[in-house]
Amino acid sequence: MKITKRYRRLRSSEAVRNLVAETTLTPDHFIVPLFIIEGKNKKEPIPSMPGYFRLSLDMLKDEILELRSLGLRSVLLFVKVPDALKDNEGKEALNPHGLMQKSIRYIKELDPEMIVMTDVALDPYSIYGHDGIVMGKEIVNDASVEVLSKMAVSHALAGADFAAPSDMMDGRVRAIRERLDEAGFERAGILSYAAKYASSFYGPFRDALDSAPGFGDKKTYQMDFRNSTEALKEVELDIEEGADIVMIKPAGAYLDIIRAVKNHVHVPVAAYQVSGEYSMIKAAAANGWLDEKQAMMESLIAIRRAGADVIASYFAKDFAKMIS
Ligand code: PBG
């Protein structure tokens, strides 16, 4: 037998493997989600997300400084809203002195170069835990879009660089773009959750923010996981309406969607490795069933290889520490 092709040559040492590696990933490519709570001096562990915390505003200082030192330059803010401030209109979402608005100002003062992105959706503010306004059993589209676009302006006023609408209402990207421009925030960008699936992998996040839907599910607005052509349709529309970056969510079980979108569009593509993806790796590692660092790295590189330019992940800090 004469073997003429020996592909193992390019795997023969770490240096050779590094030389020909096709996929690279650095801290520059990450968005770090942060959970912010009311109060002082609080760093609450999230039971369903081992190693992740809810932080009070004052505790953001050390966090932001640490992110900076690790080369992580972009954060995505989520707030946990006390029950007493929840309603069905998103009133607190527009409060100029609300926790979100205060957090944006705080971070921008601390580190003006940090890219501040904000979640734009009503679920943390909703007595029903839904991303929009509820009438009867329906999540009404246009009235929700109205509030969401005002919410984005309120975040921009506080200094946010990107609004990240995660609600999946129809027409919200255009409404947000128009409202931002009218208010003089042409510089503020939109990272749209363009293809967001109704996914069970959001479970731990809903614990973290106490934002699980009080009735029903989110299948009338988030996408059906049996579909992929629909993702292209949603992404195209968001780009047409003014999205600067489009995001696919979740990531790990949707690598085919990330690749299809990447091949289809000419804007940066982001992917969100969501809470359930993080917690699955953490849980298996805690049981000694797999190596946490290796599994983390493999999952992140796979998302990047699939075509994600940008990755939102709860592993961002662990990744940055591992490669430094
Ligand atoms: C809310 C929102 C969710 C996530 C991000 N924004 C939850 C949901 O849609 O129910 C999930 C993030 C995660 O699981 O890490 N609009």
PDB file of C-alpha atoms in Angstrom, residues 139-313:
ATOM      1  CA  ILE A 139     -49.113  39.975  23.320  1.00  0.00           C
ATOM      2  CA  VAL A 140     -50.064  43.014  21.283  1.00  0.00           C
ATOM      3  CA  ASN A 141     -47.539  44.047  18.681  1.00  0.00           C
ATOM      4  CA  ASP A 142     -47.872  47.716  17.805  1.00  0.00           C
ATOM      5  CA  ALA A 143     -48.471  49.087  21.286  1.00  0.00           C
ATOM      6  CA  SER A 144     -45.431  47.118  22.454  1.00  0.00           C
ATOM      7  CA  VAL A 145     -43.288  48.524  19.638  1.00  0.00           C
ATOM      8  CA  GLU A 146     -44.290  52.013  20.739  1.00  0.00           C
ATOM      9  CA  VAL A 147     -42.947  51.442  24.269  1.00  0.00           C
ATOM     10  CA  LEU A 148     -39.849  49.579  23.046  1.00  0.00           C
ATOM     11  CA  SER A 149     -38.825  52.433  20.786  1.00  0.00           C
ATOM     12  CA  LYS A 150     -39.187  54.906  23.663  1.00  0.00           C
ATOM     13  CA  MET A 151     -37.195  52.559  25.836  1.00  0.00           C
ATOM     14  CA  ALA A 152     -34.331  52.549  23.331  1.00  0.00           C
ATOM     15  CA  VAL A 153     -34.298  56.369  23.312  1.00  0.00           C
ATOM     16  CA  SER A 154     -34.279  56.449  27.100  1.00  0.00           C
ATOM     17  CA  HIS A 155     -31.218  54.163  27.083  1.00  0.00           C
ATOM     18  CA  ALA A 156     -29.489  56.276  24.432  1.00  0.00           C
ATOM     19  CA  LEU A 157     -30.145  59.396  26.513  1.00  0.00           C
ATOM     20  CA  ALA A 158     -28.380  57.725  29.409  1.00  0.00           C
ATOM     21  CA  GLY A 159     -25.414  56.995  27.125  1.00  0.00           C
ATOM     22  CA  ALA A 160     -26.002  53.526  25.671  1.00  0.00           C
ATOM     23  CA  ASP A 161     -24.092  52.765  22.460  1.00  0.00           C
ATOM     24  CA  PHE A 162     -26.354  50.007  21.137  1.00  0.00           C
ATOM     25  CA  ALA A 163     -29.978  49.077  21.748  1.00  0.00           C
ATOM     26  CA  ALA A 164     -30.453  45.324  21.659  1.00  0.00           C
ATOM     27  CA  PRO A 165     -34.143  44.575  21.069  1.00  0.00           C
ATOM     28  CA  SER A 166     -34.763  40.988  22.175  1.00  0.00           C
ATOM     29  CA  ASP A 167     -38.556  41.021  21.961  1.00  0.00           C
ATOM     30  CA  MET A 168     -39.259  39.743  18.405  1.00  0.00           C
ATOM     31  CA  MET A 169     -42.193  42.105  17.839  1.00  0.00           C
ATOM     32  CA  ASP A 170     -42.740  42.971  14.157  1.00  0.00           C
ATOM     33  CA  GLY A 171     -41.422  46.338  12.996  1.00  0.00           C
ATOM     34  CA  ARG A 172     -39.549  47.233  16.156  1.00  0.00           C
ATOM     35  CA  VAL A 173     -36.181  47.803  14.504  1.00  0.00           C
ATOM     36  CA  ARG A 174     -37.610  50.433  12.146  1.00  0.00           C
ATOM     37  CA  ALA A 175     -39.502  52.127  14.973  1.00  0.00           C
ATOM     38  CA  ILE A 176     -36.400  52.187  17.174  1.00  0.00           C
ATOM     39  CA  ARG A 177     -34.236  53.541  14.345  1.00  0.00           C
ATOM     40  CA  GLU A 178     -36.731  56.306  13.572  1.00  0.00           C
ATOM     41  CA  ARG A 179     -37.170  57.319  17.184  1.00  0.00           C
ATOM     42  CA  LEU A 180     -33.420  57.319  17.839  1.00  0.00           C
ATOM     43  CA  ASP A 181     -32.814  59.513  14.779  1.00  0.00           C
ATOM     44  CA  GLU A 182     -35.618  61.897  15.688  1.00  0.00           C
ATOM     45  CA  ALA A 183     -34.102  62.282  19.130  1.00  0.00           C
ATOM     46  CA  GLY A 184     -30.679  63.065  17.654  1.00  0.00           C
ATOM     47  CA  PHE A 185     -29.080  59.712  18.419  1.00  0.00           C
ATOM     48  CA  GLU A 186     -27.907  58.860  14.918  1.00  0.00           C
ATOM     49  CA  ARG A 187     -24.739  57.521  16.541  1.00  0.00           C
ATOM     50  CA  ALA A 188     -26.592  54.910  18.608  1.00  0.00           C
ATOM     51  CA  GLY A 189     -26.592  51.494  16.968  1.00  0.00           C
ATOM     52  CA  ILE A 190     -29.014  48.597  16.916  1.00  0.00           C
ATOM     53  CA  LEU A 191     -27.959  45.055  17.598  1.00  0.00           C
ATOM     54  CA  SER A 192     -31.145  43.195  16.834  1.00  0.00           C
ATOM     55  CA  TYR A 193     -31.999  39.753  18.062  1.00  0.00           C
ATOM     56  CA  ALA A 194     -33.059  39.076  14.499  1.00  0.00           C
ATOM     57  CA  ALA A 195     -33.575  35.319  14.718  1.00  0.00           C
ATOM     58  CA  LYS A 196     -34.500  34.508  18.278  1.00  0.00           C
ATOM     59  CA  TYR A 197     -36.036  31.107  18.822  1.00  0.00           C
ATOM     60  CA  ALA A 198     -38.579  30.095  21.471  1.00  0.00           C
ATOM     61  CA  SER A 199     -36.088  28.008  23.398  1.00  0.00           C
ATOM     62  CA  SER A 200     -35.984  25.988  26.576  1.00  0.00           C
ATOM     63  CA  PHE A 201     -32.334  27.013  26.900  1.00  0.00           C
ATOM     64  CA  TYR A 202     -33.429  30.378  28.359  1.00  0.00           C
ATOM     65  CA  GLY A 203     -34.580  28.680  31.581  1.00  0.00           C
ATOM     66  CA  PRO A 204     -31.682  29.705  33.875  1.00  0.00           C
ATOM     67  CA  PHE A 205     -31.831  33.323  32.638  1.00  0.00           C
ATOM     68  CA  ARG A 206     -35.475  33.573  33.605  1.00  0.00           C
ATOM     69  CA  ASP A 207     -34.510  32.422  37.101  1.00  0.00           C
ATOM     70  CA  ALA A 208     -31.782  35.031  37.195  1.00  0.00           C
ATOM     71  CA  LEU A 209     -34.171  37.866  36.392  1.00  0.00           C
ATOM     72  CA  ASP A 210     -37.364  36.374  37.775  1.00  0.00           C
ATOM     73  CA  SER A 211     -38.860  36.954  34.329  1.00  0.00           C
ATOM     74  CA  ALA A 212     -40.522  33.652  33.382  1.00  0.00           C
ATOM     75  CA  PRO A 213     -43.822  34.124  31.530  1.00  0.00           C
ATOM     76  CA  GLY A 214     -46.715  34.028  34.001  1.00  0.00           C
ATOM     77  CA  PHE A 215     -49.013  32.362  31.468  1.00  0.00           C
ATOM     78  CA  GLY A 216     -48.431  30.520  28.212  1.00  0.00           C
ATOM     79  CA  ASP A 217     -45.114  30.641  26.404  1.00  0.00           C
ATOM     80  CA  LYS A 218     -43.371  32.940  23.948  1.00  0.00           C
ATOM     81  CA  LYS A 219     -44.174  30.985  20.798  1.00  0.00           C
ATOM     82  CA  THR A 220     -46.408  33.671  19.281  1.00  0.00           C
ATOM     83  CA  TYR A 221     -43.427  35.983  18.928  1.00  0.00           C
ATOM     84  CA  GLN A 222     -40.186  34.003  19.240  1.00  0.00           C
ATOM     85  CA  MET A 223     -39.392  31.648  16.353  1.00  0.00           C
ATOM     86  CA  ASP A 224     -40.283  28.004  15.888  1.00  0.00           C
ATOM     87  CA  PHE A 225     -37.137  25.881  16.155  1.00  0.00           C
ATOM     88  CA  ARG A 226     -38.282  23.726  13.246  1.00  0.00           C
ATOM     89  CA  ASN A 227     -37.612  26.614  10.839  1.00  0.00           C
ATOM     90  CA  SER A 228     -34.513  27.974   9.161  1.00  0.00           C
ATOM     91  CA  THR A 229     -35.734  29.825   6.038  1.00  0.00           C
ATOM     92  CA  GLU A 230     -37.760  31.956   8.393  1.00  0.00           C
ATOM     93  CA  ALA A 231     -34.527  33.042  10.072  1.00  0.00           C
ATOM     94  CA  LEU A 232     -33.256  34.502   6.789  1.00  0.00           C
ATOM     95  CA  LYS A 233     -36.528  36.328   6.322  1.00  0.00           C
ATOM     96  CA  GLU A 234     -36.349  37.822   9.820  1.00  0.00           C
ATOM     97  CA  VAL A 235     -32.700  38.781   9.416  1.00  0.00           C
ATOM     98  CA  GLU A 236     -33.263  40.430   6.012  1.00  0.00           C
ATOM     99  CA  LEU A 237     -36.115  42.454   7.390  1.00  0.00           C
ATOM    100  CA  ASP A 238     -34.145  43.669  10.394  1.00  0.00           C
ATOM    101  CA  ILE A 239     -31.280  44.774   8.157  1.00  0.00           C
ATOM    102  CA  GLU A 240     -33.723  46.581   5.878  1.00  0.00           C
ATOM    103  CA  GLU A 241     -35.242  48.277   8.924  1.00  0.00           C
ATOM    104  CA  GLY A 242     -31.848  49.476  10.136  1.00  0.00           C
ATOM    105  CA  ALA A 243     -30.114  46.824  12.253  1.00  0.00           C
ATOM    106  CA  ASP A 244     -26.338  47.334  12.388  1.00  0.00           C
ATOM    107  CA  ILE A 245     -25.600  43.868  13.753  1.00  0.00           C
ATOM    108  CA  VAL A 246     -27.939  40.867  13.607  1.00  0.00           C
ATOM    109  CA  MET A 247     -27.971  38.208  16.274  1.00  0.00           C
ATOM    110  CA  ILE A 248     -28.951  34.546  16.277  1.00  0.00           C
ATOM    111  CA  LYS A 249     -30.074  33.048  19.564  1.00  0.00           C
ATOM    112  CA  PRO A 250     -29.440  30.496  21.028  1.00  0.00           C
ATOM    113  CA  ALA A 251     -26.107  29.559  19.432  1.00  0.00           C
ATOM    114  CA  GLY A 252     -24.989  25.985  20.052  1.00  0.00           C
ATOM    115  CA  ALA A 253     -28.080  24.199  18.754  1.00  0.00           C
ATOM    116  CA  TYR A 254     -28.400  26.720  15.900  1.00  0.00           C
ATOM    117  CA  LEU A 255     -24.991  26.598  14.213  1.00  0.00           C
ATOM    118  CA  ASP A 256     -26.672  25.852  10.884  1.00  0.00           C
ATOM    119  CA  ILE A 257     -28.652  29.075  11.199  1.00  0.00           C
ATOM    120  CA  ILE A 258     -25.528  31.092  12.036  1.00  0.00           C
ATOM    121  CA  ARG A 259     -23.797  29.737   8.937  1.00  0.00           C
ATOM    122  CA  ALA A 260     -26.790  30.314   6.678  1.00  0.00           C
ATOM    123  CA  VAL A 261     -27.134  33.887   7.899  1.00  0.00           C
ATOM    124  CA  LYS A 262     -23.404  34.559   7.610  1.00  0.00           C
ATOM    125  CA  ASN A 263     -23.481  33.404   3.968  1.00  0.00           C
ATOM    126  CA  HIS A 264     -26.533  35.528   3.264  1.00  0.00           C
ATOM    127  CA  VAL A 265     -25.823  38.987   4.709  1.00  0.00           C
ATOM    128  CA  HIS A 266     -23.185  41.699   4.685  1.00  0.00           C
ATOM    129  CA  VAL A 267     -23.484  42.997   8.227  1.00  0.00           C
ATOM    130  CA  PRO A 268     -21.720  41.559  11.273  1.00  0.00           C
ATOM    131  CA  VAL A 269     -23.387  38.451  12.644  1.00  0.00           C
ATOM    132  CA  ALA A 270     -23.605  37.864  16.385  1.00  0.00           C
ATOM    133  CA  ALA A 271     -24.627  34.724  18.252  1.00  0.00           C
ATOM    134  CA  TYR A 272     -25.808  34.431  21.847  1.00  0.00           C
ATOM    135  CA  GLN A 273     -24.576  31.418  23.766  1.00  0.00           C
ATOM    136  CA  VAL A 274     -27.478  31.518  26.205  1.00  0.00           C
ATOM    137  CA  SER A 275     -27.855  30.670  29.864  1.00  0.00           C
ATOM    138  CA  GLY A 276     -28.877  27.045  29.331  1.00  0.00           C
ATOM    139  CA  GLU A 277     -25.855  26.388  27.131  1.00  0.00           C
ATOM    140  CA  TYR A 278     -23.602  27.785  29.853  1.00  0.00           C
ATOM    141  CA  SER A 279     -25.310  25.944  32.687  1.00  0.00           C
ATOM    142  CA  MET A 280     -25.247  22.576  30.878  1.00  0.00           C
ATOM    143  CA  ILE A 281     -21.472  22.722  30.603  1.00  0.00           C
ATOM    144  CA  LYS A 282     -21.148  23.938  34.199  1.00  0.00           C
ATOM    145  CA  ALA A 283     -23.394  21.168  35.521  1.00  0.00           C
ATOM    146  CA  ALA A 284     -21.675  18.382  33.612  1.00  0.00           C
ATOM    147  CA  ALA A 285     -18.270  19.694  34.697  1.00  0.00           C
ATOM    148  CA  ALA A 286     -19.379  19.905  38.341  1.00  0.00           C
ATOM    149  CA  ASN A 287     -20.228  16.211  38.102  1.00  0.00           C
ATOM    150  CA  GLY A 288     -16.844  15.420  36.630  1.00  0.00           C
ATOM    151  CA  TRP A 289     -18.452  14.318  33.376  1.00  0.00           C
ATOM    152  CA  LEU A 290     -16.443  16.597  31.136  1.00  0.00           C
ATOM    153  CA  ASP A 291     -13.580  19.055  31.303  1.00  0.00           C
ATOM    154  CA  GLU A 292     -15.102  22.499  31.751  1.00  0.00           C
ATOM    155  CA  LYS A 293     -12.351  24.571  30.129  1.00  0.00           C
ATOM    156  CA  GLN A 294     -12.047  22.294  27.107  1.00  0.00           C
ATOM    157  CA  ALA A 295     -15.805  22.067  26.612  1.00  0.00           C
ATOM    158  CA  MET A 296     -16.141  25.832  26.955  1.00  0.00           C
ATOM    159  CA  MET A 297     -13.435  26.428  24.360  1.00  0.00           C
ATOM    160  CA  GLU A 298     -14.895  23.891  21.933  1.00  0.00           C
ATOM    161  CA  SER A 299     -18.402  25.331  22.225  1.00  0.00           C
ATOM    162  CA  LEU A 300     -17.160  28.896  21.628  1.00  0.00           C
ATOM    163  CA  ILE A 301     -14.884  28.018  18.726  1.00  0.00           C
ATOM    164  CA  ALA A 302     -17.739  26.077  17.114  1.00  0.00           C
ATOM    165  CA  ILE A 303     -19.940  29.178  17.246  1.00  0.00           C
ATOM    166  CA  ARG A 304     -17.191  31.275  15.735  1.00  0.00           C
ATOM    167  CA  ARG A 305     -16.417  28.639  13.073  1.00  0.00           C
ATOM    168  CA  ALA A 306     -20.091  28.574  12.125  1.00  0.00           C
ATOM    169  CA  GLY A 307     -19.765  32.241  11.199  1.00  0.00           C
ATOM    170  CA  ALA A 308     -20.338  34.385  14.273  1.00  0.00           C
ATOM    171  CA  ASP A 309     -18.303  37.585  14.178  1.00  0.00           C
ATOM    172  CA  VAL A 310     -19.425  38.452  17.687  1.00  0.00           C
ATOM    173  CA  ILE A 311     -20.344  36.163  20.586  1.00  0.00           C
ATOM    174  CA  ALA A 312     -22.399  37.029  23.651  1.00  0.00           C
ATOM    175  CA  SER A 313     -21.495  34.517  26.337  1.00  0.00           C
TER     176      SER A 313
END
